[in-house]
Amino acid sequence: MADSSDEDFSDDWVLYSRRPEWSDITPLPQDDGEHPVVMIQYSERFNDVFGYLRAIISAQEKSERALELTKDAAKLNAANYTVWQYRRDILKALNADLYVELSYIGRVIADNPKNYQVWHHRRVIVEWLDDPSGELALTETILDMDAKNYHAWQHRQWVIKNYNLFDDELHYVDRLISEDMRNNSAWNERFFVLKHGGFTPEVLEREVNYVITRVGLIKNNESPWNFLRGLLQQGTGKLGQFPIVVEFCEALYNDGIRSPYLLAFLVDLYEEQYFDVIESGSGNEAVAEEYHQKVLDLCESMANQHDKIRCKYWRYIAENFRRKASDHASAGSGRNGV
């Protein structure tokens, strides 16, 4: 069975065993033990390249030819940690031009954008150079191919945080969200940038208005609902801390919107408001009872209609709320009796 990456080699590529300049090296075969459970049928090219790589590593040869050998090994298996680690050892030993390496690994990433090892190699080279100037452009190119590539986002966040490149990131993220409001990675990046700057009252108010506008465009979109919850955990930590959010959600509900994300938000909001009324000691039992019933009705609606796959979860939430409400009432009665 030929390795799928064999196709990356040109037709005139020659096995190392047939190259005169490598005649001084005896390749080392892979040692799978006396009784391997599963014998992998590597291609002739794969066995050839990695046989010579093992021999080079064993001899600790760090030369230009060894550097080229690691390129062929990476073509065959870009996820091989040892290939990249030894390549870095050679680069250091040769005092190689790291900008040439940066260009090379950029091309490798373009061909293997979801490979952890190639991104890690890129990070190390950037750290050695202490030059992040090409990283935002690289990650933007990769994210143009797949806007949810975890490795690209991880690398982008690393370089932004370590080299303080936050300035224009909100503009970039806003463009991505405008292109695809369901891009959870872009919403996550927005939160990452905001957290760095701090959730001041002004920032929270601006972002709350930003996110409810996007929710209004696509109601059944989990990403902005998660972002909204994340925002509201800041400030006072209360879901109801911004009246505009409460009014917005209740208006959606009254307009007949039954997005499970809206209903789940309302369950938590009304539970919060119920206990706020109870703990305020205002004696407004009618309002408290209204919130109490809303929580139970919404849980039942989720279980029977809008989130039936998690019906047991919503019945648990309802029962747990009843228990907490009962415990709170019992505690209150005990205090009054004293």
Short mmCIF file of C-alpha atoms in Angstrom, two decimals:
data_model
loop_
_atom_site.label_atom_id
_atom_site.label_comp_id
_atom_site.label_asym_id
_atom_site.label_seq_id
_atom_site.Cartn_x
_atom_site.Cartn_y
_atom_site.Cartn_z
CA MET A 1 0.00 0.00 0.00
CA ALA A 2 1.61 3.26 -1.10
CA ASP A 3 1.53 6.19 1.28
CA SER A 4 -0.90 8.84 0.06
CA SER A 5 1.84 11.45 0.26
CA ASP A 6 3.94 9.59 -2.31
CA GLU A 7 2.16 11.69 -4.92
CA ASP A 8 3.98 14.78 -3.63
CA PHE A 9 7.22 13.58 -5.19
CA SER A 10 8.31 14.31 -8.76
CA ASP A 11 8.67 11.52 -11.32
CA ASP A 12 12.45 11.89 -11.39
CA TRP A 13 12.83 11.49 -7.62
CA VAL A 14 15.50 8.84 -6.79
CA LEU A 15 15.59 6.52 -3.79
CA TYR A 16 18.35 7.38 -1.32
CA SER A 17 19.66 3.83 -1.63
CA ARG A 18 20.46 4.63 -5.28
CA ARG A 19 22.18 7.95 -4.66
CA PRO A 20 26.00 7.77 -4.74
CA GLU A 21 26.32 10.66 -2.27
CA TRP A 22 24.51 8.56 0.34
CA SER A 23 26.55 5.40 -0.15
CA ASP A 24 28.38 6.02 3.14
CA ILE A 25 25.18 5.55 5.12
CA THR A 26 23.57 2.22 5.96
CA PRO A 27 19.83 2.67 6.48
CA LEU A 28 18.29 1.41 9.71
CA PRO A 29 15.09 -0.60 9.31
CA GLN A 30 12.12 0.04 11.57
CA ASP A 31 12.12 -2.24 14.58
CA ASP A 32 8.58 -3.46 15.28
CA GLY A 33 9.75 -6.25 17.60
CA GLU A 34 9.70 -10.00 17.05
CA HIS A 35 5.92 -10.32 16.99
CA PRO A 36 4.29 -7.13 15.73
CA VAL A 37 0.53 -7.08 16.17
CA VAL A 38 -0.11 -5.31 12.87
CA MET A 39 2.48 -4.99 10.12
CA ILE A 40 2.06 -1.74 8.24
CA GLN A 41 2.81 -2.11 4.53
CA TYR A 42 4.83 1.04 3.94
CA SER A 43 5.72 2.06 0.42
CA GLU A 44 9.25 1.50 -0.87
CA ARG A 45 9.84 5.25 -0.79
CA PHE A 46 8.64 5.54 2.81
CA ASN A 47 10.91 2.71 4.00
CA ASP A 48 13.83 4.19 2.08
CA VAL A 49 13.50 7.75 3.42
CA PHE A 50 12.85 6.78 7.04
CA GLY A 51 15.55 4.11 7.00
CA TYR A 52 18.11 6.79 6.12
CA LEU A 53 16.55 9.26 8.58
CA ARG A 54 16.93 6.77 11.43
CA ALA A 55 20.55 6.22 10.44
CA ILE A 56 21.24 9.97 10.32
CA ILE A 57 19.67 10.51 13.73
CA SER A 58 21.59 7.58 15.16
CA ALA A 59 24.86 9.08 13.87
CA GLN A 60 23.73 12.58 14.94
CA GLU A 61 24.69 13.94 11.55
CA LYS A 62 23.62 17.56 11.16
CA SER A 63 24.35 18.58 7.60
CA GLU A 64 22.73 20.16 4.56
CA ARG A 65 21.93 16.73 3.14
CA ALA A 66 20.35 15.71 6.44
CA LEU A 67 18.24 18.86 6.32
CA GLU A 68 17.02 17.94 2.83
CA LEU A 69 16.28 14.42 4.03
CA THR A 70 13.96 15.77 6.71
CA LYS A 71 12.04 17.58 3.96
CA ASP A 72 11.35 14.30 2.21
CA ALA A 73 10.40 12.67 5.51
CA ALA A 74 7.98 15.53 6.25
CA LYS A 75 6.40 15.07 2.82
CA LEU A 76 5.72 11.46 3.68
CA ASN A 77 4.50 12.10 7.22
CA ALA A 78 4.12 15.74 8.22
CA ALA A 79 2.73 14.67 11.61
CA ASN A 80 5.96 12.93 12.69
CA TYR A 81 7.26 14.80 15.75
CA THR A 82 10.78 13.37 15.48
CA VAL A 83 11.20 14.66 11.91
CA TRP A 84 10.49 18.24 12.94
CA GLN A 85 12.47 18.10 16.17
CA TYR A 86 15.54 16.79 14.39
CA ARG A 87 15.09 19.36 11.64
CA ARG A 88 15.21 22.08 14.32
CA ASP A 89 18.35 20.52 15.77
CA ILE A 90 19.96 20.67 12.32
CA LEU A 91 18.86 24.28 11.74
CA LYS A 92 20.54 25.30 14.99
CA ALA A 93 23.72 23.35 14.25
CA LEU A 94 24.04 24.87 10.76
CA ASN A 95 23.06 28.36 11.90
CA ALA A 96 20.67 28.25 8.96
CA ASP A 97 18.73 31.21 7.56
CA LEU A 98 15.52 31.02 9.56
CA TYR A 99 13.61 33.28 7.18
CA VAL A 100 14.14 30.66 4.50
CA GLU A 101 12.76 28.12 6.97
CA LEU A 102 9.82 30.37 7.74
CA SER A 103 8.98 30.53 4.04
CA TYR A 104 9.31 26.76 3.74
CA ILE A 105 7.09 25.94 6.71
CA GLY A 106 4.51 28.42 5.42
CA ARG A 107 4.20 26.32 2.26
CA VAL A 108 3.98 23.13 4.30
CA ILE A 109 1.20 24.61 6.43
CA ALA A 110 -0.73 25.57 3.30
CA ASP A 111 -0.66 21.89 2.31
CA ASN A 112 -1.28 20.58 5.85
CA PRO A 113 -3.37 23.26 7.57
CA LYS A 114 -4.78 20.94 10.24
CA ASN A 115 -1.53 19.35 11.36
CA TYR A 116 -0.36 20.23 14.87
CA GLN A 117 3.34 19.54 14.28
CA VAL A 118 3.74 21.96 11.37
CA TRP A 119 2.12 24.78 13.34
CA HIS A 120 4.35 24.01 16.32
CA HIS A 121 7.42 24.16 14.09
CA ARG A 122 6.26 27.53 12.78
CA ARG A 123 5.85 28.84 16.31
CA VAL A 124 9.35 27.78 17.32
CA ILE A 125 10.89 29.48 14.28
CA VAL A 126 8.95 32.68 15.00
CA GLU A 127 10.18 32.56 18.60
CA TRP A 128 13.78 32.07 17.47
CA LEU A 129 13.51 35.00 15.09
CA ASP A 130 11.44 37.05 17.53
CA ASP A 131 9.57 38.28 14.47
CA PRO A 132 5.79 37.87 14.26
CA SER A 133 5.39 40.17 11.26
CA GLY A 134 4.08 37.48 8.90
CA GLU A 135 1.84 35.55 11.26
CA LEU A 136 -1.43 37.44 11.02
CA ALA A 137 -1.27 37.36 7.23
CA LEU A 138 -0.49 33.63 7.25
CA THR A 139 -3.33 32.74 9.60
CA GLU A 140 -5.72 34.96 7.65
CA THR A 141 -4.82 33.06 4.47
CA ILE A 142 -5.42 29.72 6.17
CA LEU A 143 -8.68 30.94 7.71
CA ASP A 144 -9.82 32.06 4.27
CA MET A 145 -9.58 28.36 3.36
CA ASP A 146 -11.42 27.24 6.50
CA ALA A 147 -12.65 29.93 8.89
CA LYS A 148 -12.93 27.41 11.74
CA ASN A 149 -9.45 25.89 11.59
CA TYR A 150 -8.58 25.34 15.24
CA HIS A 151 -4.81 25.26 14.65
CA ALA A 152 -4.82 28.55 12.78
CA TRP A 153 -6.88 30.22 15.51
CA GLN A 154 -4.63 28.81 18.22
CA HIS A 155 -1.55 30.14 16.43
CA ARG A 156 -3.20 33.52 15.83
CA GLN A 157 -4.15 33.90 19.49
CA TRP A 158 -0.66 32.91 20.56
CA VAL A 159 1.04 35.48 18.36
CA ILE A 160 -1.45 38.24 19.24
CA LYS A 161 -1.06 37.64 22.96
CA ASN A 162 2.71 37.20 22.98
CA TYR A 163 3.49 40.14 20.69
CA ASN A 164 0.61 42.41 21.74
CA LEU A 165 -1.01 42.60 18.30
CA PHE A 166 -4.56 43.25 19.52
CA ASP A 167 -5.09 46.63 17.87
CA ASP A 168 -6.90 45.70 14.64
CA GLU A 169 -8.23 42.30 15.62
CA LEU A 170 -11.79 43.40 16.35
CA HIS A 171 -12.09 44.78 12.82
CA TYR A 172 -10.91 41.46 11.38
CA VAL A 173 -13.28 39.46 13.58
CA ASP A 174 -16.19 41.74 12.73
CA ARG A 175 -15.62 40.98 9.05
CA LEU A 176 -15.65 37.24 9.70
CA ILE A 177 -18.84 37.46 11.76
CA SER A 178 -20.46 39.55 9.03
CA GLU A 179 -19.54 36.86 6.51
CA ASP A 180 -20.79 34.00 8.70
CA MET A 181 -22.63 34.77 11.91
CA ARG A 182 -22.51 31.08 12.82
CA ASN A 183 -18.72 31.13 12.97
CA ASN A 184 -18.23 30.20 16.62
CA SER A 185 -14.46 30.57 16.24
CA ALA A 186 -14.84 34.23 15.29
CA TRP A 187 -17.14 34.87 18.27
CA ASN A 188 -14.59 33.16 20.50
CA GLU A 189 -11.85 35.37 19.08
CA ARG A 190 -13.94 38.46 19.75
CA PHE A 191 -14.32 37.44 23.39
CA PHE A 192 -10.56 36.75 23.58
CA VAL A 193 -9.76 40.28 22.40
CA LEU A 194 -12.33 41.93 24.66
CA LYS A 195 -11.08 40.03 27.69
CA HIS A 196 -7.59 41.39 27.09
CA GLY A 197 -8.84 44.98 27.05
CA GLY A 198 -11.15 44.50 30.02
CA PHE A 199 -14.93 44.42 30.31
CA THR A 200 -15.56 48.01 31.32
CA PRO A 201 -19.20 49.16 31.63
CA GLU A 202 -18.81 50.95 28.28
CA VAL A 203 -17.44 47.84 26.56
CA LEU A 204 -20.18 45.64 28.00
CA GLU A 205 -22.93 48.01 26.87
CA ARG A 206 -21.44 48.27 23.37
CA GLU A 207 -21.01 44.53 23.02
CA VAL A 208 -24.46 43.72 24.36
CA ASN A 209 -25.95 45.95 21.68
CA TYR A 210 -23.64 44.38 19.09
CA VAL A 211 -24.63 40.81 19.89
CA ILE A 212 -28.38 41.28 20.24
CA THR A 213 -28.38 42.91 16.81
CA ARG A 214 -26.78 39.72 15.40
CA VAL A 215 -29.16 37.48 17.34
CA GLY A 216 -32.01 39.45 15.85
CA LEU A 217 -30.81 38.57 12.36
CA ILE A 218 -30.54 34.81 12.97
CA LYS A 219 -32.45 33.79 16.08
CA ASN A 220 -31.60 30.09 16.01
CA ASN A 221 -27.84 30.64 16.09
CA GLU A 222 -26.03 29.23 19.11
CA SER A 223 -22.80 31.23 18.68
CA PRO A 224 -24.04 34.72 19.60
CA TRP A 225 -26.22 33.31 22.39
CA ASN A 226 -23.09 31.78 23.95
CA PHE A 227 -21.26 35.07 23.45
CA LEU A 228 -24.11 36.96 25.16
CA ARG A 229 -23.99 34.63 28.15
CA GLY A 230 -20.23 35.12 28.35
CA LEU A 231 -20.66 38.89 28.36
CA LEU A 232 -23.29 38.80 31.08
CA GLN A 233 -21.02 36.76 33.33
CA GLN A 234 -18.95 39.94 33.51
CA GLY A 235 -20.14 43.08 35.29
CA THR A 236 -22.59 42.04 38.01
CA GLY A 237 -22.72 38.50 36.65
CA LYS A 238 -26.52 38.73 36.36
CA LEU A 239 -28.33 37.73 33.16
CA GLY A 240 -30.79 40.52 33.83
CA GLN A 241 -28.25 43.28 34.50
CA PHE A 242 -29.12 44.99 31.19
CA PRO A 243 -32.84 45.79 30.80
CA ILE A 244 -32.36 45.91 27.02
CA VAL A 245 -31.44 42.19 27.05
CA VAL A 246 -34.52 41.23 29.06
CA GLU A 247 -36.78 43.34 26.82
CA PHE A 248 -35.16 41.93 23.68
CA CYS A 249 -35.57 38.29 24.74
CA GLU A 250 -39.14 38.72 25.90
CA ALA A 251 -40.01 40.52 22.66
CA LEU A 252 -38.62 37.61 20.66
CA TYR A 253 -40.68 35.17 22.72
CA ASN A 254 -43.84 37.26 22.39
CA ASP A 255 -43.29 37.37 18.61
CA GLY A 256 -43.51 33.58 18.54
CA ILE A 257 -39.78 32.80 18.34
CA ARG A 258 -39.08 29.43 19.94
CA SER A 259 -35.37 29.01 19.40
CA PRO A 260 -34.07 26.55 22.01
CA TYR A 261 -31.22 28.99 22.76
CA LEU A 262 -33.72 31.74 23.52
CA LEU A 263 -35.84 29.45 25.69
CA ALA A 264 -32.80 28.14 27.58
CA PHE A 265 -31.71 31.72 28.23
CA LEU A 266 -35.17 32.61 29.52
CA VAL A 267 -35.21 29.60 31.85
CA ASP A 268 -32.01 30.82 33.51
CA LEU A 269 -33.14 34.45 33.46
CA TYR A 270 -36.49 33.75 35.12
CA GLU A 271 -34.89 31.48 37.70
CA GLU A 272 -32.47 34.29 38.53
CA GLN A 273 -35.33 36.80 38.77
CA TYR A 274 -37.39 34.45 40.95
CA PHE A 275 -34.66 34.16 43.56
CA ASP A 276 -33.89 37.88 43.33
CA VAL A 277 -37.50 38.66 44.26
CA ILE A 278 -37.52 36.06 47.07
CA GLU A 279 -34.22 37.26 48.52
CA SER A 280 -35.21 40.92 48.32
CA GLY A 281 -37.80 40.34 51.05
CA SER A 282 -40.23 42.59 49.21
CA GLY A 283 -43.11 40.23 49.89
CA ASN A 284 -44.14 40.38 46.26
CA GLU A 285 -45.24 36.76 46.14
CA ALA A 286 -47.35 37.20 43.01
CA VAL A 287 -44.34 38.31 40.95
CA ALA A 288 -42.22 35.49 42.38
CA GLU A 289 -44.92 32.96 41.56
CA GLU A 290 -45.12 34.27 37.99
CA TYR A 291 -41.37 33.72 37.51
CA HIS A 292 -41.66 30.30 39.17
CA GLN A 293 -44.35 29.20 36.74
CA LYS A 294 -42.47 30.59 33.73
CA VAL A 295 -39.43 28.48 34.56
CA LEU A 296 -41.51 25.30 34.83
CA ASP A 297 -43.53 26.04 31.69
CA LEU A 298 -40.41 26.73 29.64
CA CYS A 299 -38.72 23.54 30.86
CA GLU A 300 -41.80 21.55 29.91
CA SER A 301 -41.89 23.24 26.50
CA MET A 302 -38.25 22.37 25.90
CA ALA A 303 -38.74 18.76 26.98
CA ASN A 304 -41.86 18.15 24.90
CA GLN A 305 -41.35 20.31 21.82
CA HIS A 306 -38.23 22.36 21.26
CA ASP A 307 -35.38 20.23 22.64
CA LYS A 308 -36.89 16.76 22.89
CA ILE A 309 -33.56 15.00 22.49
CA ARG A 310 -32.64 16.41 25.92
CA CYS A 311 -36.05 15.95 27.53
CA LYS A 312 -34.57 14.22 30.60
CA TYR A 313 -32.19 17.12 31.06
CA TRP A 314 -35.00 19.70 31.05
CA ARG A 315 -37.08 17.66 33.45
CA TYR A 316 -34.06 17.48 35.72
CA ILE A 317 -33.65 21.27 35.48
CA ALA A 318 -37.32 21.75 36.39
CA GLU A 319 -37.13 19.34 39.32
CA ASN A 320 -33.90 20.89 40.56
CA PHE A 321 -35.50 24.33 40.42
CA ARG A 322 -38.51 23.09 42.41
CA ARG A 323 -36.20 21.62 45.03
CA LYS A 324 -34.14 24.82 45.35
CA ALA A 325 -37.28 26.93 45.56
CA SER A 326 -38.72 24.63 48.22
CA ASP A 327 -35.49 24.61 50.24
CA HIS A 328 -35.34 28.38 50.04
CA ALA A 329 -38.95 28.68 51.20
CA SER A 330 -38.32 26.28 54.09
CA ALA A 331 -35.25 28.23 55.15
CA GLY A 332 -37.22 31.45 55.01
CA SER A 333 -40.03 29.98 57.12
CA GLY A 334 -37.48 28.79 59.67
CA ARG A 335 -35.97 32.23 60.00
CA ASN A 336 -39.41 33.81 60.35
CA GLY A 337 -40.31 31.30 63.06
CA VAL A 338 -37.23 32.27 65.05
#
